[in-house]
PDB file of C-alpha atoms in Angstrom:
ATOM      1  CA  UNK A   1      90.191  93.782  69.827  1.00 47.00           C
ATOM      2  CA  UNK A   2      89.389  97.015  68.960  1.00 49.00           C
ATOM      3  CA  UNK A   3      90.803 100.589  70.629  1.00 51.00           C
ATOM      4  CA  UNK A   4      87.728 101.289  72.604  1.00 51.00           C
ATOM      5  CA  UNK A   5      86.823  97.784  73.974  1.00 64.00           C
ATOM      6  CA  UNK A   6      90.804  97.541  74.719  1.00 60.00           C
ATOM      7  CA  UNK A   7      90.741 101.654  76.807  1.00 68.00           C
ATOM      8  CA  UNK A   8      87.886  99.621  78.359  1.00 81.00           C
ATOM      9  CA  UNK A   9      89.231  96.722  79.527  1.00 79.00           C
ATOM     10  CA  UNK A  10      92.513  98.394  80.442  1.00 83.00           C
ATOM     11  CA  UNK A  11      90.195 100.757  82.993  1.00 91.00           C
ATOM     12  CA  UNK A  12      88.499  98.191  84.660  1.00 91.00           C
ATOM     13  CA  UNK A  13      92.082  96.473  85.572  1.00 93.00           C
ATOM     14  CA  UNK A  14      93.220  99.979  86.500  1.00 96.00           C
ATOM     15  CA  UNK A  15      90.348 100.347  88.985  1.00 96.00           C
ATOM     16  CA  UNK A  16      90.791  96.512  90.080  1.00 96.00           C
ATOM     17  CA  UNK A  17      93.913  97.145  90.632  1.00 97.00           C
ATOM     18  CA  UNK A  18      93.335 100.481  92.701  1.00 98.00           C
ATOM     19  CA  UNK A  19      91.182  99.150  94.455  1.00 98.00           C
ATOM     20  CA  UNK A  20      93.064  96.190  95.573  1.00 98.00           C
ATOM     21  CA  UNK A  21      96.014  98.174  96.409  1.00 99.00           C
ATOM     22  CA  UNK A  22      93.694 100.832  98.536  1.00 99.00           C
ATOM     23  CA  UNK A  23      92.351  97.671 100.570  1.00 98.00           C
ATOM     24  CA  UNK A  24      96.216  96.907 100.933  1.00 98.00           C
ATOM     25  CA  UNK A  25      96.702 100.145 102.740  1.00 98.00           C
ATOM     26  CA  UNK A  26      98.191 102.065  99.388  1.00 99.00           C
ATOM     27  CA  UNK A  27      97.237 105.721  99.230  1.00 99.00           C
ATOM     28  CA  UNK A  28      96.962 107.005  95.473  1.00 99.00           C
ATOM     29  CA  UNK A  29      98.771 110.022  94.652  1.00 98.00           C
ATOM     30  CA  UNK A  30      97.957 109.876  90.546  1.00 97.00           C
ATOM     31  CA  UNK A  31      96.234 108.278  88.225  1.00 98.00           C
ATOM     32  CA  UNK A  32      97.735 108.312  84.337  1.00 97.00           C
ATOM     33  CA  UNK A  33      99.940 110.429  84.819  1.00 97.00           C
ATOM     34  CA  UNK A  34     101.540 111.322  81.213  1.00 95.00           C
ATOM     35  CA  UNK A  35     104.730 113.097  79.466  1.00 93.00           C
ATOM     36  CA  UNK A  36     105.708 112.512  75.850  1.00 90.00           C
ATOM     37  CA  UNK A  37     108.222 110.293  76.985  1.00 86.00           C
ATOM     38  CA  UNK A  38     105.586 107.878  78.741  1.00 91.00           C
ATOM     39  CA  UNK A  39     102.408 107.032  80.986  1.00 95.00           C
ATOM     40  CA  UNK A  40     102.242 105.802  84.604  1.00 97.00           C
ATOM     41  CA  UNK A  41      99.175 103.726  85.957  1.00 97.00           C
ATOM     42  CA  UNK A  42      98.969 104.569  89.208  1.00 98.00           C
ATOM     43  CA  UNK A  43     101.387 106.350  91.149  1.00 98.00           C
ATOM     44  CA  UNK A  44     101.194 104.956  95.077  1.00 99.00           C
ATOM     45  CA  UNK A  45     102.585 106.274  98.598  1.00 98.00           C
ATOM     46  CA  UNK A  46     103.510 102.737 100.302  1.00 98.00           C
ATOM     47  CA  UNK A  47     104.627 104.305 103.865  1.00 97.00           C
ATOM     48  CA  UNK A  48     107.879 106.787 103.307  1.00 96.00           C
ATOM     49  CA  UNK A  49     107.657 104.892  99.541  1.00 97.00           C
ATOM     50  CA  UNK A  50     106.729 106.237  96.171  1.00 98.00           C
ATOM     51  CA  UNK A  51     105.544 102.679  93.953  1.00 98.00           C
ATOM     52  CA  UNK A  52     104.788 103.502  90.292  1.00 98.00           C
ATOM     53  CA  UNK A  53     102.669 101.324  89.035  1.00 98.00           C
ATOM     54  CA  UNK A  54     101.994  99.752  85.728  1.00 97.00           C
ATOM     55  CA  UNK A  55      98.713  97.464  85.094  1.00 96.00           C
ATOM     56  CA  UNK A  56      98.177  94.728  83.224  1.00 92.00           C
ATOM     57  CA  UNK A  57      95.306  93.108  81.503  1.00 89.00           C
ATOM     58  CA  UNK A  58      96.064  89.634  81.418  1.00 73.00           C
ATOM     59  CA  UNK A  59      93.550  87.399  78.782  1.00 69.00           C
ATOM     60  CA  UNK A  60      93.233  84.007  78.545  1.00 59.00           C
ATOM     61  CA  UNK A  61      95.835  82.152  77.147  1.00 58.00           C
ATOM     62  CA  UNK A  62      98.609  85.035  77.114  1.00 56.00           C
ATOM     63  CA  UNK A  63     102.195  83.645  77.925  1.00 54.00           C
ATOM     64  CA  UNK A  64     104.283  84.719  80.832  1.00 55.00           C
ATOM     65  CA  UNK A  65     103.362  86.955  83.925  1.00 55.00           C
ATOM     66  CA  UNK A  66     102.720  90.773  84.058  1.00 58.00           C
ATOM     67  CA  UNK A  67     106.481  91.795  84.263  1.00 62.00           C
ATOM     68  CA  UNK A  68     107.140  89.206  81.693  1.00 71.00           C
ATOM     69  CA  UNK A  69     104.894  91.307  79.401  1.00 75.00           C
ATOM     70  CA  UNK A  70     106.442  94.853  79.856  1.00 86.00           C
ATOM     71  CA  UNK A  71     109.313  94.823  77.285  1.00 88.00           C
ATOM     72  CA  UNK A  72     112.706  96.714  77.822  1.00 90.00           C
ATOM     73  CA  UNK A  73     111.361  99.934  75.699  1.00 92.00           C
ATOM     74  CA  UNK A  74     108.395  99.857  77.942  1.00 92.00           C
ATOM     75  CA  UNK A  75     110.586 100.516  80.900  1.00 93.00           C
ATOM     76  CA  UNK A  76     112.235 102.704  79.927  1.00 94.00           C
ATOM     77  CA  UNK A  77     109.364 104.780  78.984  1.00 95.00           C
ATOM     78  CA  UNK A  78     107.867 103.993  82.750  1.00 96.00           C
ATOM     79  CA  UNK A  79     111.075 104.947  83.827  1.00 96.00           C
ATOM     80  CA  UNK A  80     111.262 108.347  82.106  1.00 96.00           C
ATOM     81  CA  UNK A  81     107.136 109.267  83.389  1.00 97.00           C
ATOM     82  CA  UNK A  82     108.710 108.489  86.933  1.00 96.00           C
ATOM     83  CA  UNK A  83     111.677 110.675  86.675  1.00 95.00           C
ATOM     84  CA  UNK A  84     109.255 113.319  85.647  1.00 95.00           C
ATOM     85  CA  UNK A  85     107.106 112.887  88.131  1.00 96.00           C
ATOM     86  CA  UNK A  86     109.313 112.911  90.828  1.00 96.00           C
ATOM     87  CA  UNK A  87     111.063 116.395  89.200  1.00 94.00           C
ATOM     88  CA  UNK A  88     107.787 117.696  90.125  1.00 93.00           C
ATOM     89  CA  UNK A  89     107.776 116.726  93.992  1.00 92.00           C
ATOM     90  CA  UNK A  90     109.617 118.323  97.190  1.00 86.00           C
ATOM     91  CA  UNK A  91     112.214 115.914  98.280  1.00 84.00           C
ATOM     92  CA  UNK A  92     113.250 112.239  97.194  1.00 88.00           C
ATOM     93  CA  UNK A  93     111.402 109.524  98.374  1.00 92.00           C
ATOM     94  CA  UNK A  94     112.658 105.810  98.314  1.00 95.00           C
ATOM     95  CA  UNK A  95     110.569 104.647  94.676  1.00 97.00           C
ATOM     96  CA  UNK A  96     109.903 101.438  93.414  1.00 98.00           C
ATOM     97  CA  UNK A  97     107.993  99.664  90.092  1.00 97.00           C
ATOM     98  CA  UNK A  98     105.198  97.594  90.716  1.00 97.00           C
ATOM     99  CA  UNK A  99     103.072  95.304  88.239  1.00 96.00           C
ATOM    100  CA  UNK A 100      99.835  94.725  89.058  1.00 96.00           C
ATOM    101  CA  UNK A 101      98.304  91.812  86.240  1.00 93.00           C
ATOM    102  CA  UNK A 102      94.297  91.560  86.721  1.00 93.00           C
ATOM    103  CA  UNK A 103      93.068  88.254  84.918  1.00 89.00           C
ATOM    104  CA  UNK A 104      89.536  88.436  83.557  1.00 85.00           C
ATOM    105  CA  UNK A 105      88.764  86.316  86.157  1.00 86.00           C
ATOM    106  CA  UNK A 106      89.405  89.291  88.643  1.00 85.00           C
ATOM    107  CA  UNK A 107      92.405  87.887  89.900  1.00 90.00           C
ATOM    108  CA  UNK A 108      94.882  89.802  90.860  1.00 94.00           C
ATOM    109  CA  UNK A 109      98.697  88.823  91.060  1.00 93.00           C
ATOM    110  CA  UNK A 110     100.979  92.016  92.120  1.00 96.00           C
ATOM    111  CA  UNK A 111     104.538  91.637  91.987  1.00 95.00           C
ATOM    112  CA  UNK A 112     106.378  94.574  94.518  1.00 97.00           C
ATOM    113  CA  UNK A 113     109.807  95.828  93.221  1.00 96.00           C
ATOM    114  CA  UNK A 114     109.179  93.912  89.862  1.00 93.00           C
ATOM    115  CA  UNK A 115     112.143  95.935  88.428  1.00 92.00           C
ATOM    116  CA  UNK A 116     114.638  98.554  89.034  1.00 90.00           C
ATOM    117  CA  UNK A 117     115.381 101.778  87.198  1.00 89.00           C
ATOM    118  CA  UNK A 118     118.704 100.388  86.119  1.00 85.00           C
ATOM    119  CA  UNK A 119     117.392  97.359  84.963  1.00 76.00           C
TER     120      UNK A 119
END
């Protein structure tokens, strides 16, 4: 797969994903929001709740779920964008992770609290 088609495919589950998370009452906040240290999706208010959340593009015949795919380094690094994110906001809301895996189907599976900071 090459870079481009990839970016594209990765955009269309990012605005699936959005989308589906509006319609669940979700308000976003940020989209891609980058450091050095790492990249968040979509970064959500969920009531008095701050979900970051990281999307996956699922293809056919990939093994395991969305949180299965998001390896320890790749946590941390969601982990670090968070903390940096939240060093630029008043206050300290209650946070959580969130996967979001979009099939090419269009189906959606989102897993709430799929893992903790300290995981």
């Amino acid at each position: 797969m090459t870079g481009r088609r990839s970016g594209d495919i990765g955009r269309a589950a990012e605005d699936r994903a959005l989308a589906h998370l509006q319609a669940a009452g979700l308000t976003l906040r940020e989209r891609n929001f980058r450091l050095r240290r790492g990249e968040i999706d979509l970064v959500m208010q969920d009531g008095d709740e701050i979900a970051f959340v990281e999307v996956r593009a699922r293809q056919p015949g990939q093994f395991g779920d969305g949180v299965e795919s998001i390896t320890r380094g790749k946590r941390s690094r969601l982990v670090a964008a968070a903390a940096g994110w939240l060093q630029r906001q008043h206050g300290e809301p209650a946070t959580r992770f969130d996967v979001v895996a979009v099939s090419p189907d269009g189906a959606i599976e989102w897993i709430v609290d799929a893992f903790r900071a300290d995981d």
